[in-house]
Coordinates of C-alpha atoms and ligand atoms in Angstrom, one line a residue:
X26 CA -3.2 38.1 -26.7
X27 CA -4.7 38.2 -23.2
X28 CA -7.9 39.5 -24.0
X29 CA -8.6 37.3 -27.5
X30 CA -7.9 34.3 -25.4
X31 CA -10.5 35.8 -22.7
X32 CA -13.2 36.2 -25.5
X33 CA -12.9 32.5 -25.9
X34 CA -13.0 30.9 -22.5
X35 CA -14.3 34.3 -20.2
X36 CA -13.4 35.8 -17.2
X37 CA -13.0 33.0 -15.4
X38 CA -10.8 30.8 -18.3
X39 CA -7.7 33.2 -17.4
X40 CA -6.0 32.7 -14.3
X41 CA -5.7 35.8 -12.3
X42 CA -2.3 34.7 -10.5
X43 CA -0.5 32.3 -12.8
X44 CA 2.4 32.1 -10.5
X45 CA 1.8 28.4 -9.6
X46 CA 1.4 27.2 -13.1
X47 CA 4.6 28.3 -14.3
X48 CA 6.8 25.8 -12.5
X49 CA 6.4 22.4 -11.3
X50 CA 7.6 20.2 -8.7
X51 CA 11.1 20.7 -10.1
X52 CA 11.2 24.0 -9.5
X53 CA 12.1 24.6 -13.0
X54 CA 11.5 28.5 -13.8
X55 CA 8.9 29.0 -16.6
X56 CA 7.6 32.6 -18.3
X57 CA 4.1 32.3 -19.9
X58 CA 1.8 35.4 -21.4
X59 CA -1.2 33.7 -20.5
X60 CA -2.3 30.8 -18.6
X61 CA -5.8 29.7 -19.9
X62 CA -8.2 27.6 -18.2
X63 CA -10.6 26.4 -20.5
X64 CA -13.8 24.7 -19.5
X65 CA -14.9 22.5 -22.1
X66 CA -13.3 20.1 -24.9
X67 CA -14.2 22.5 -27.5
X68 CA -12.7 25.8 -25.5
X69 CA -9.9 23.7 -25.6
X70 CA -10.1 23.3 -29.2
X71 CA -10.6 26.7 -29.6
X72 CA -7.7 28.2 -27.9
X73 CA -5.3 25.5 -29.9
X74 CA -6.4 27.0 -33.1
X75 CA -6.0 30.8 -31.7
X76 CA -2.5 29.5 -30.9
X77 CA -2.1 27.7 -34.6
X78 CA -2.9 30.5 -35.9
X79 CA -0.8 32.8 -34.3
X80 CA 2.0 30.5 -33.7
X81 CA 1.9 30.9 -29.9
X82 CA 3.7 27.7 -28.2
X83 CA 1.6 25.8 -25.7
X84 CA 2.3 23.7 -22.7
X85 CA -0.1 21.5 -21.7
X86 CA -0.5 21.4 -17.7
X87 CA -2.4 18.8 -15.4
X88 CA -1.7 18.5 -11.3
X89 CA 2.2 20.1 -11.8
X90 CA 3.5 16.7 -10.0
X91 CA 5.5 15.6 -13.1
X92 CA 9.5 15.3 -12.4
X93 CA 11.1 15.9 -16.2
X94 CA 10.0 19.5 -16.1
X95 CA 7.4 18.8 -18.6
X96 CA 4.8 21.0 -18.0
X97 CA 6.8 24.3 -16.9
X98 CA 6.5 26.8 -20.2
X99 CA 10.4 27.3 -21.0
X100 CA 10.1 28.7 -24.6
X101 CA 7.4 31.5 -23.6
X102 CA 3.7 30.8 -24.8
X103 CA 0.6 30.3 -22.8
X104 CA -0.1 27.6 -20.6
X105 CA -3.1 25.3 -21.4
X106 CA -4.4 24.4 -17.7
X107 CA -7.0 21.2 -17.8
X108 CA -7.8 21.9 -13.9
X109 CA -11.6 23.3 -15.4
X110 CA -12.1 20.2 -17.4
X111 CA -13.1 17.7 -14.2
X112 CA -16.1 16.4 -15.0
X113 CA -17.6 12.8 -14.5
X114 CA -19.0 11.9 -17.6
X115 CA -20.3 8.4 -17.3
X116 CA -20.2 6.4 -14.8
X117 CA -20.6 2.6 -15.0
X118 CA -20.1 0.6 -12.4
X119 CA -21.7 -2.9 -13.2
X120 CA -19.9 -2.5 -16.8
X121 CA -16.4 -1.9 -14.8
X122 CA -16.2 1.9 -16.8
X123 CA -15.6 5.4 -16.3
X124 CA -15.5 7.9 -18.4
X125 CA -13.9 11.1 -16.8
X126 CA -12.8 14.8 -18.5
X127 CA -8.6 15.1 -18.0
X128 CA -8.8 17.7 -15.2
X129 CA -9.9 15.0 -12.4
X130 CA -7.6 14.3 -10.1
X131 CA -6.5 10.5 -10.1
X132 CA -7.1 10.5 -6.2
X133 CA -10.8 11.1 -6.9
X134 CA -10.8 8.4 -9.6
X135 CA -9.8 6.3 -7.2
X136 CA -12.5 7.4 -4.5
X137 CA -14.9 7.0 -6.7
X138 CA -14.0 3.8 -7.8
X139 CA -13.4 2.1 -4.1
X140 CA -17.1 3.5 -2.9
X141 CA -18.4 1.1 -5.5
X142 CA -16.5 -1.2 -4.7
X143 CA -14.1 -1.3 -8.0
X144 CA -10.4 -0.1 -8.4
X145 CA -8.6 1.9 -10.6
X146 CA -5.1 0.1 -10.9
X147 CA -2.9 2.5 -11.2
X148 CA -1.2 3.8 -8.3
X149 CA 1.5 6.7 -9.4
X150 CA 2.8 8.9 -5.8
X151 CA 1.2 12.1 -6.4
X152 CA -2.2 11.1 -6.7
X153 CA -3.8 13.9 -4.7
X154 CA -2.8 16.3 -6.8
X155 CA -1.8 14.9 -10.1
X156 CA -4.5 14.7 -12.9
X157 CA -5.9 11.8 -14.9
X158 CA -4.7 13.8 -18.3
X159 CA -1.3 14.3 -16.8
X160 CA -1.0 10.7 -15.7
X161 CA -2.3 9.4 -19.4
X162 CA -0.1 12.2 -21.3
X163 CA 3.3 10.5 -18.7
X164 CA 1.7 6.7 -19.1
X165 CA 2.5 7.0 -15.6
X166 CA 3.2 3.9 -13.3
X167 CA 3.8 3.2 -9.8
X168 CA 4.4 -0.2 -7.3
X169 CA 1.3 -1.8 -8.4
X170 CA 2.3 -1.7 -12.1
X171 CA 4.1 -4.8 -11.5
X172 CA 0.8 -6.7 -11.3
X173 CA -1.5 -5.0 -13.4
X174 CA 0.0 -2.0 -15.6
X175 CA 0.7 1.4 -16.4
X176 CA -2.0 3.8 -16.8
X177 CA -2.4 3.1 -20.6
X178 CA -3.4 -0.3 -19.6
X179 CA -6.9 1.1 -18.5
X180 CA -7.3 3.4 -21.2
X181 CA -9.8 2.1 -23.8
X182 CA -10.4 5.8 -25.6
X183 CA -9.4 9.3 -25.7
X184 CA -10.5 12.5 -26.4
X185 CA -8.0 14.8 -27.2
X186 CA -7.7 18.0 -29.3
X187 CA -5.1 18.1 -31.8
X188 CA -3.5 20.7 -34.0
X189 CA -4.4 22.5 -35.7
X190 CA -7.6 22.9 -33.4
X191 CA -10.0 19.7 -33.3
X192 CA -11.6 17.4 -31.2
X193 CA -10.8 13.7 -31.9
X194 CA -12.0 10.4 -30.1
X195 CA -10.0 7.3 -30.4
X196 CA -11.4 4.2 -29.1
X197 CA -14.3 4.8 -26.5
X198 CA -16.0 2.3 -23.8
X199 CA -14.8 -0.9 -25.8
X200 CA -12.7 -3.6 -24.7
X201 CA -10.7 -4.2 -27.8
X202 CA -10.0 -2.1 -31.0
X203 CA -7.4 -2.9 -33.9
X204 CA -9.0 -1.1 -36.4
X205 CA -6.6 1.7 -37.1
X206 CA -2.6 2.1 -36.6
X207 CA -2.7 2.8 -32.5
X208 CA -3.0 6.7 -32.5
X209 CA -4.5 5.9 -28.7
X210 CA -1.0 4.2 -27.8
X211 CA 1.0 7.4 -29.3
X212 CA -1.0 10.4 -27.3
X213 CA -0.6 8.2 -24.1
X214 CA 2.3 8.8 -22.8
X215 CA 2.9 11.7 -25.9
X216 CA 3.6 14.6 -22.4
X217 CA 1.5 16.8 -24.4
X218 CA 4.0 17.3 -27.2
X219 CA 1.2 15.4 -29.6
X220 CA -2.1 16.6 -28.2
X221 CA -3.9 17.5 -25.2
X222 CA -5.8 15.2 -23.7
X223 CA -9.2 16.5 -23.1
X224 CA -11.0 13.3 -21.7
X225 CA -10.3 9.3 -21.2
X226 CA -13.0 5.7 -21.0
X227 CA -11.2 4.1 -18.2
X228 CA -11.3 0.7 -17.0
X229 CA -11.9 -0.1 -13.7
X230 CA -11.6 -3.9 -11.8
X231 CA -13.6 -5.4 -9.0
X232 CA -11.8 -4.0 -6.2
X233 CA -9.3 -7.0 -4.0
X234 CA -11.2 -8.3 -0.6
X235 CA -7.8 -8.3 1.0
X236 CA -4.5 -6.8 0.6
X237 CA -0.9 -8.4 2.6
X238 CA 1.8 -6.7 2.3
X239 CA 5.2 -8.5 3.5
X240 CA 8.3 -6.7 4.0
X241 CA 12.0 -8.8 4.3
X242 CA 14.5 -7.0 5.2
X243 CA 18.3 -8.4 4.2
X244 CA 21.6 -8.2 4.7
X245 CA 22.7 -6.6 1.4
X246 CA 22.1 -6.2 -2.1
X247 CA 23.4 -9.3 -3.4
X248 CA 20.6 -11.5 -1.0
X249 CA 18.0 -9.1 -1.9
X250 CA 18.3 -9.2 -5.3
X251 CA 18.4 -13.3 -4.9
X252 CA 15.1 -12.9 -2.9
X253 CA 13.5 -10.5 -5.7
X254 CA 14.7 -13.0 -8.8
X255 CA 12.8 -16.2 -6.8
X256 CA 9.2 -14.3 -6.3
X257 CA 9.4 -13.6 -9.9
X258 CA 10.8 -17.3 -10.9
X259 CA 8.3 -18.8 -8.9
X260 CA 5.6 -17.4 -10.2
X261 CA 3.8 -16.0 -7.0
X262 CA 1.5 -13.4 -8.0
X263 CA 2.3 -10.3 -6.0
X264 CA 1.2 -7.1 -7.1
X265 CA 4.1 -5.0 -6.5
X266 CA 7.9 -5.9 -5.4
X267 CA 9.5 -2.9 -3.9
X268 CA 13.2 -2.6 -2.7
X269 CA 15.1 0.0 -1.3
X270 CA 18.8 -0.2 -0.8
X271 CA 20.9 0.3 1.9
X272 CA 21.5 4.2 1.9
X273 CA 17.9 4.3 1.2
X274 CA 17.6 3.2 4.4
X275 CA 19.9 5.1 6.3
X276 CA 17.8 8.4 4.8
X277 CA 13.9 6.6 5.9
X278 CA 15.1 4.3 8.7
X279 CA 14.3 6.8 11.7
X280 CA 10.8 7.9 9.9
X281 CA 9.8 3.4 9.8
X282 CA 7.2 2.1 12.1
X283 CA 9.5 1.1 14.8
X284 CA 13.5 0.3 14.8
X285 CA 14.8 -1.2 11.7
X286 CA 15.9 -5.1 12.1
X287 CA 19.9 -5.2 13.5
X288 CA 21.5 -6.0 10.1
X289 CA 19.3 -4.2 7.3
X290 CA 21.0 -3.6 4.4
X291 CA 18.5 -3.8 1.6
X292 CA 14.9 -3.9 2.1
X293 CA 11.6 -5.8 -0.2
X294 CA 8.6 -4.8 0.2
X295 CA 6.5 -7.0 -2.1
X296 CA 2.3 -7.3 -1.8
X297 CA -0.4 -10.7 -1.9
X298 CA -4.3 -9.4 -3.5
X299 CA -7.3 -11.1 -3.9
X300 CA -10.2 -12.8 -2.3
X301 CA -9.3 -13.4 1.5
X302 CA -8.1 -16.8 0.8
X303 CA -5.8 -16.2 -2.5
X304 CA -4.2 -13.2 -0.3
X305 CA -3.4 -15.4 2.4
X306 CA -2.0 -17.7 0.2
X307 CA -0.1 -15.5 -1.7
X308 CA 1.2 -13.6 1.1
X309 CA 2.7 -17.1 2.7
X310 CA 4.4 -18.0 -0.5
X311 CA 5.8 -14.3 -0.6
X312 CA 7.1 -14.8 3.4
X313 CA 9.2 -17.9 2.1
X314 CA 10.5 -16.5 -0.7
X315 CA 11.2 -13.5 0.4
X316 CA 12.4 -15.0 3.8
X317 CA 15.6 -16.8 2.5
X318 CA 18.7 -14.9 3.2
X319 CA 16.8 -12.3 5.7
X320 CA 17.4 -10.7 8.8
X321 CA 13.8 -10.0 9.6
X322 CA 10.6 -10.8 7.8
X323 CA 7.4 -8.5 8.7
X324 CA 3.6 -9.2 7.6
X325 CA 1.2 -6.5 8.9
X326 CA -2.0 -7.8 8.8
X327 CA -3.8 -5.0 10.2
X328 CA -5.3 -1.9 8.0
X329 CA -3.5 0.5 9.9
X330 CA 0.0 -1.3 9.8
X331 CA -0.4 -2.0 6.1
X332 CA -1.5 1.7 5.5
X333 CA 1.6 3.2 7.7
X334 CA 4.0 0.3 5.2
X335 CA 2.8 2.1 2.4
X336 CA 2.8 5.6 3.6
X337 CA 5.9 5.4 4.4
X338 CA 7.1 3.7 1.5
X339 CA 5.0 6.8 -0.4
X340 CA 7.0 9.4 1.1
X341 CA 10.7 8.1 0.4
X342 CA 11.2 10.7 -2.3
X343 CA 11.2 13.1 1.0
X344 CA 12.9 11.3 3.0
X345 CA 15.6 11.1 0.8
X346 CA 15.8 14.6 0.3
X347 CA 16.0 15.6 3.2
X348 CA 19.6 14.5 3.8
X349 CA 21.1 16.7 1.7
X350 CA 18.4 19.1 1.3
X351 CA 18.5 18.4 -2.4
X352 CA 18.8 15.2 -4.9
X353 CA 18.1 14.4 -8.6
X354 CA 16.2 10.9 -8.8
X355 CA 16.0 9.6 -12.2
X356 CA 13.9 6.6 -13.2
X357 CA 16.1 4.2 -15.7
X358 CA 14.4 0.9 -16.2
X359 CA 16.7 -2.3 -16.9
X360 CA 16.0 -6.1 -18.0
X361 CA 15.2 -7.8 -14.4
X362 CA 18.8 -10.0 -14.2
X363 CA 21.1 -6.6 -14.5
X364 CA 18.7 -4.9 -11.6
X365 CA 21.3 -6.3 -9.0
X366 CA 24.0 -4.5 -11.2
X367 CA 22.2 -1.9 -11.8
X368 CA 22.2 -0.9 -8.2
X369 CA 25.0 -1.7 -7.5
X370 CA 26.6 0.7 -10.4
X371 CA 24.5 3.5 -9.3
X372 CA 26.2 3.8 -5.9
X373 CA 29.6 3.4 -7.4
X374 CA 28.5 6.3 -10.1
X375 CA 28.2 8.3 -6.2
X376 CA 31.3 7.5 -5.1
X377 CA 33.2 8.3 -8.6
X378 CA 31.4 11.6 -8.8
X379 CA 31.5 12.4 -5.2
X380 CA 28.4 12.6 -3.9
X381 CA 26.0 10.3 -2.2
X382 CA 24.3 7.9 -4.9
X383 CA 21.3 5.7 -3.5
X384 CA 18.3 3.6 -5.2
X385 CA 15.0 2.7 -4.6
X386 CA 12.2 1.7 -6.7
X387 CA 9.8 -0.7 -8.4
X388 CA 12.0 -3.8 -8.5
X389 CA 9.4 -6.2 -9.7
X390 CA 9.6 -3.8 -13.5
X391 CA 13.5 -3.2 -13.0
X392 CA 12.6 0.1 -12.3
X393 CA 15.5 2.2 -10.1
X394 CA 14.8 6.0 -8.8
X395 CA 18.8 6.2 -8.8
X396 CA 19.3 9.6 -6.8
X397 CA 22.2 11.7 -6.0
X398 CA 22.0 14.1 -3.3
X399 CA 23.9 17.6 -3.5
X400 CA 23.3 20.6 -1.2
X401 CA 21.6 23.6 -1.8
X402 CA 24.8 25.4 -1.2
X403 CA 27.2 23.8 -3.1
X404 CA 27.3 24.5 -6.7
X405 CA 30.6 22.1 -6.9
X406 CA 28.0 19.2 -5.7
X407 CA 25.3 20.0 -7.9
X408 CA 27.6 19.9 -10.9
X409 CA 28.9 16.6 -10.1
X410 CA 25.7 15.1 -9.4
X411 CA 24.3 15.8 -12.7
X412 CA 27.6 14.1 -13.8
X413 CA 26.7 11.5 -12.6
X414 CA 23.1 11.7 -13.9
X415 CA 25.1 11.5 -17.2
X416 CA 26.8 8.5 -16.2
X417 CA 23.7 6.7 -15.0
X418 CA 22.2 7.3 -18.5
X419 CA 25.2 5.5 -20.0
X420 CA 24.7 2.3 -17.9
X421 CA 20.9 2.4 -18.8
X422 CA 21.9 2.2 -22.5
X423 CA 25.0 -0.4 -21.9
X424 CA 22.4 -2.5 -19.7
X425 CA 19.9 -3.0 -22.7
X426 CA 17.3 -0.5 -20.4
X427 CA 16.0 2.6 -21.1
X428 CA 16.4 6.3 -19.8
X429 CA 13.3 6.6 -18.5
X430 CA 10.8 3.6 -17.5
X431 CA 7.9 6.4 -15.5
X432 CA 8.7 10.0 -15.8
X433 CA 9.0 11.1 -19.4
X434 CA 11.9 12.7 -20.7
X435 CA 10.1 16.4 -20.3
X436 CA 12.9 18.9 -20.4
X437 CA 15.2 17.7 -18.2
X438 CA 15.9 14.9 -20.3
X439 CA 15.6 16.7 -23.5
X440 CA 18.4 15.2 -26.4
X441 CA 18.9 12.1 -24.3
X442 CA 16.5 9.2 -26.4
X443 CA 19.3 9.3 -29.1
X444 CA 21.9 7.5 -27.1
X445 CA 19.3 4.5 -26.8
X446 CA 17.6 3.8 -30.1
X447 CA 19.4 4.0 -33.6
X448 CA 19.4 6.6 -35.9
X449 CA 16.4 5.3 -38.1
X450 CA 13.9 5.2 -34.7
X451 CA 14.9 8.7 -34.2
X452 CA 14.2 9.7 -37.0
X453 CA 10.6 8.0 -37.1
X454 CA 9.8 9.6 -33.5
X455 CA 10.4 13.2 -34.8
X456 CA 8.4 11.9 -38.0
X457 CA 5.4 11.7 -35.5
X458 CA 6.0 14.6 -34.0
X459 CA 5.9 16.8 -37.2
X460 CA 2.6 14.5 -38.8
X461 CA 1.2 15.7 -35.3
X462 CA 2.0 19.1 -34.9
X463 CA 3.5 20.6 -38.0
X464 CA 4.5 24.0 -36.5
X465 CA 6.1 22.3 -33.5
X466 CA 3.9 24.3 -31.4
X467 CA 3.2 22.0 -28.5
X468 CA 4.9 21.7 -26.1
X469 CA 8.1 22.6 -27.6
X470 CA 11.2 21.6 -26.5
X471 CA 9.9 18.3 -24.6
X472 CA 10.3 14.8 -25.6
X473 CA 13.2 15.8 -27.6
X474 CA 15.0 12.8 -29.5
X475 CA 17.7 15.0 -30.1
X476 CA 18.8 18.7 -29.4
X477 CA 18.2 21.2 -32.1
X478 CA 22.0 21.8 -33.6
X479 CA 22.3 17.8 -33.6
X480 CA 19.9 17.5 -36.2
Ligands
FAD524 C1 5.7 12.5 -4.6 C2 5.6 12.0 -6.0 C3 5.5 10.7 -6.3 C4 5.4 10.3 -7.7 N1 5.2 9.0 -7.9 C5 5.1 8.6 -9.2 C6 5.0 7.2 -9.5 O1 4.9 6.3 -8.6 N2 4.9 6.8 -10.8 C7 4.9 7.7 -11.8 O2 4.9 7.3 -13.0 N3 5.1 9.0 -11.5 C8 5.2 9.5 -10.3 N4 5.3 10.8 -10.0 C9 5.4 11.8 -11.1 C10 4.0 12.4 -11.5 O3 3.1 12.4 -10.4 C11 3.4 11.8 -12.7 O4 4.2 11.9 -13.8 C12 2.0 12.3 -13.0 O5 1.4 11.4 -14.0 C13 1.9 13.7 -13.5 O6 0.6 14.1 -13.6 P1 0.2 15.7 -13.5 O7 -1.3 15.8 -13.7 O8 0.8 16.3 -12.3 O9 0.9 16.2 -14.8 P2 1.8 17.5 -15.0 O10 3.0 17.5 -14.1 O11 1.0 18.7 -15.0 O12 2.3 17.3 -16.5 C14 3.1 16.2 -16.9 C15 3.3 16.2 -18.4 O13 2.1 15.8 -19.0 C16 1.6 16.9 -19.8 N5 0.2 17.0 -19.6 C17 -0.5 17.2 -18.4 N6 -1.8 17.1 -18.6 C18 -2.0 16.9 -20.0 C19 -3.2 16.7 -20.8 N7 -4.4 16.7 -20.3 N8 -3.0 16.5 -22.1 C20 -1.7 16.4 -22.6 N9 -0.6 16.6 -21.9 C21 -0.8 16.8 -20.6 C22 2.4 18.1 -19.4 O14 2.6 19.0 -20.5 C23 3.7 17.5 -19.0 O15 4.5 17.3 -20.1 C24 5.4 11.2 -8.7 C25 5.6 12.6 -8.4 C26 5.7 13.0 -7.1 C27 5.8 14.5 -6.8

């Protein structure tokens, strides 16, 4: 296999040590033949129909940062890296566009973007290593999604090949396009199970002259939820709302800027853009909405206080884990009014299951990381904190949300979609799937409606 695969994409297009590709930041193990590196679109193409033809599965791969196990290779194959594939295409600045191969990492979009004085909106954690094909192929979000969208928001085409070995472009560097049913909308998002993404049109937005973040800190859930409901009643335009609850806290308090306020139980963090003057406006509308019920209020001002907010708010997932030197942190999304509940639930999940259940998250889109920590040594834990993973999906459902509002279902979420849609939807998402990819070749066993003997 090794060396047909070589003929195609060279020396260079096989990864001498493909130790790193075969996991992800799971640490989910994964056994490949080959991983492939191919350098163009149509190397790309080429290895897909190799594969087609010789019905060798393939997992897709961008910067490894996804959590649903998505890109480790369980079922054998090769892996399909896009790292090769990081070219600038086009670059537009006065027409607000870019047009970038998959392989680019989304920190460098972003780079680019801010030196000409544009932004690239979305903001997902892992942007110094995750690419802009992994982040279209997981639609992925992050705080500022709130204000201005997932990824798939700022994608106006695609190029992506698809079985059972060609290159196809969907939309391009147009701002609107109904032409066709939305094939664009299905690959984004798709975690390589429809096509691989090969290259995107992004667009970009004048970049804000000022950025205020304002953090309230409160008492408990029940005031901070109150706080989070008026900001979005009212209508103030912040770009993100943040909130972390109280156990949250307990796991990041010692790593904040400076003591926590006496009192903390639940913590907003919520964010004013725009011109200097619409900031400052927004940011003092934020500070009395966000101030009713709170212990302590706090508005950095400064670059360096807003950038150590953030930082620290970017680095939770670690803080978190730290405690019990292991956690699984889901991503359920529910309707804004049950976000209170849905907090609230996910700590009482902990305590039924015995083991420590926290949440954090992107409040503003009703969007919990509900985590429960275990300990490396302790199988008993570890069992009982995936039981209460299984719990947690059952109050998505019963709350009219959904299973997963960021990460994907990848593997680790694999037969779960069928507890939230009815039968017929199921069965018109693995329609898609087998229109796509008839030989059920990529990606296999992700993105899963249903597990194989339910069908
Ligand atoms: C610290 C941290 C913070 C994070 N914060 C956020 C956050 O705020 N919001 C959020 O949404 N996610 C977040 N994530 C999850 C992760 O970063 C995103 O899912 C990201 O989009 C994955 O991109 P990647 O390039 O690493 O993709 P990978 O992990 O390599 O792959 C993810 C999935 O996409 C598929 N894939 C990758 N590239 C392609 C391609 N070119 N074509 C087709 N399929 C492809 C893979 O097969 C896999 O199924 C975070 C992760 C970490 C570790």
């Amino acid at each position: 296999m090794e060396r047909e695969l070589r003929e195609i994409v060279g020396d260079e297009g096989i990864a001498a040590e493909p130790g790193w590709y075969l996991s992800d930041i799971t640490g989910l193990p994964g056994k490949a033949d080959a991983v492939v590196l191919p350098a163009t679109a149509a190397e790309v193409a080429a290895v897909v129909a190799w594969c087609y033809e010789h019905d060798v599965p393939i997992t897709p791969r961008g910067g490894g940062t996804g959590v649903a196990g998505g890109a480790v290779p369980v079922e054998g194959g090769i892996v399909l890296a896009l790292d090769r594939l990081a070219r600038v295409r086009q670059f537009d600045p006065l027409l607000w566009r870019l047009h970038v191969e998959a392989g680019v990492k989304t920190g460098a979009v972003h780079s680019l973007a801010r030196e000409n004085g544009l932004m690239f909106a979305p903001d997902p954690g892992a942007a110094e290593q995750s690419q802009i094909g992994g982040n279209i192929a997981t639609n992925a979000a992050g705080p500022h999604a709130y204000k201005y969208g997932p990824t798939g928001t700022w994608v106006t085409g695609l190029e992506a090949v698809v079985a059972p070995g060609e290159v196809v472009t969907v939309g391009g560097p147009i701002r609107k396009d109904v032409a066709g049913y939305d094939l664009k909308s299905l690959l984004i998002g798709c975690e390589g199970t429809l096509g691989i993404v090969t290259a995107a049109w992004l667009r970009l937005l004048p970049a804000p002259e000022l950025t205020l973040p304002v953090a309230a800190f409160h008492p408990d859930v029940d005031s901070g939820c109150a706080a989070i409901l008026r900001v979005v009643g009212s209508g103030i335009g912040s770009t993100a709302i943040e909130f972390l609850d109280g156990e949250t806290l307990a796991c990041a308090g010692q790593s904040f800027d400076g003591p926590l306020p006496d009192g903390s139980g639940f913590l907003v963090i919520a964010e004013a853009d725009g011109s200097a003057a619409e900031a400052l406006r927004v940011q003092t509308e934020l500070i009395e909405a966000l101030g009713e019920g709170a212990v302590a209020v706090a508005a950095p001002a400064e670059r360096g206080g807003i950038e150590t907010l953030w930082r620290w708010r970017g680095g939770l997932a670690f803080a978190v884990l730290a405690r019990r030197g292991l956690a699984i942190s889901e991503d359920i999304a529910v309707p804004l009014d049950r976000l209170q509940e849905a907090i609230e639930e996910t700590a009482a999940i902990g305590r039924r299951n015995e083991v420590i259940g926290l949440s954090f998250g992107h409040a503003g889109d009703g969007n919990l990381h509900s985590t429960f920590l275990f300990s490396p040594d302790s199988e008993d834990e570890r069992t009982r904190a995936w039981a209460a993973c299984d719990e947690l999906v059952e109050m998505a459902v019963r709350l009219d949300g959904t299973i997963s509002g960021e990460h994907g279902t990848g593997w680790l979420k694999r037969g779960q979609l069928e507890k939230q849609w009815p039968a017929r939807a199921v069965e018109l998402h693995e329609a898609v799937k087998q229109v796509f990819d008839p030989k059920g070749l990529l990606n296999p066993g992700k993105k899963v409606a249903r597990l194989p003997d339910e069908v």
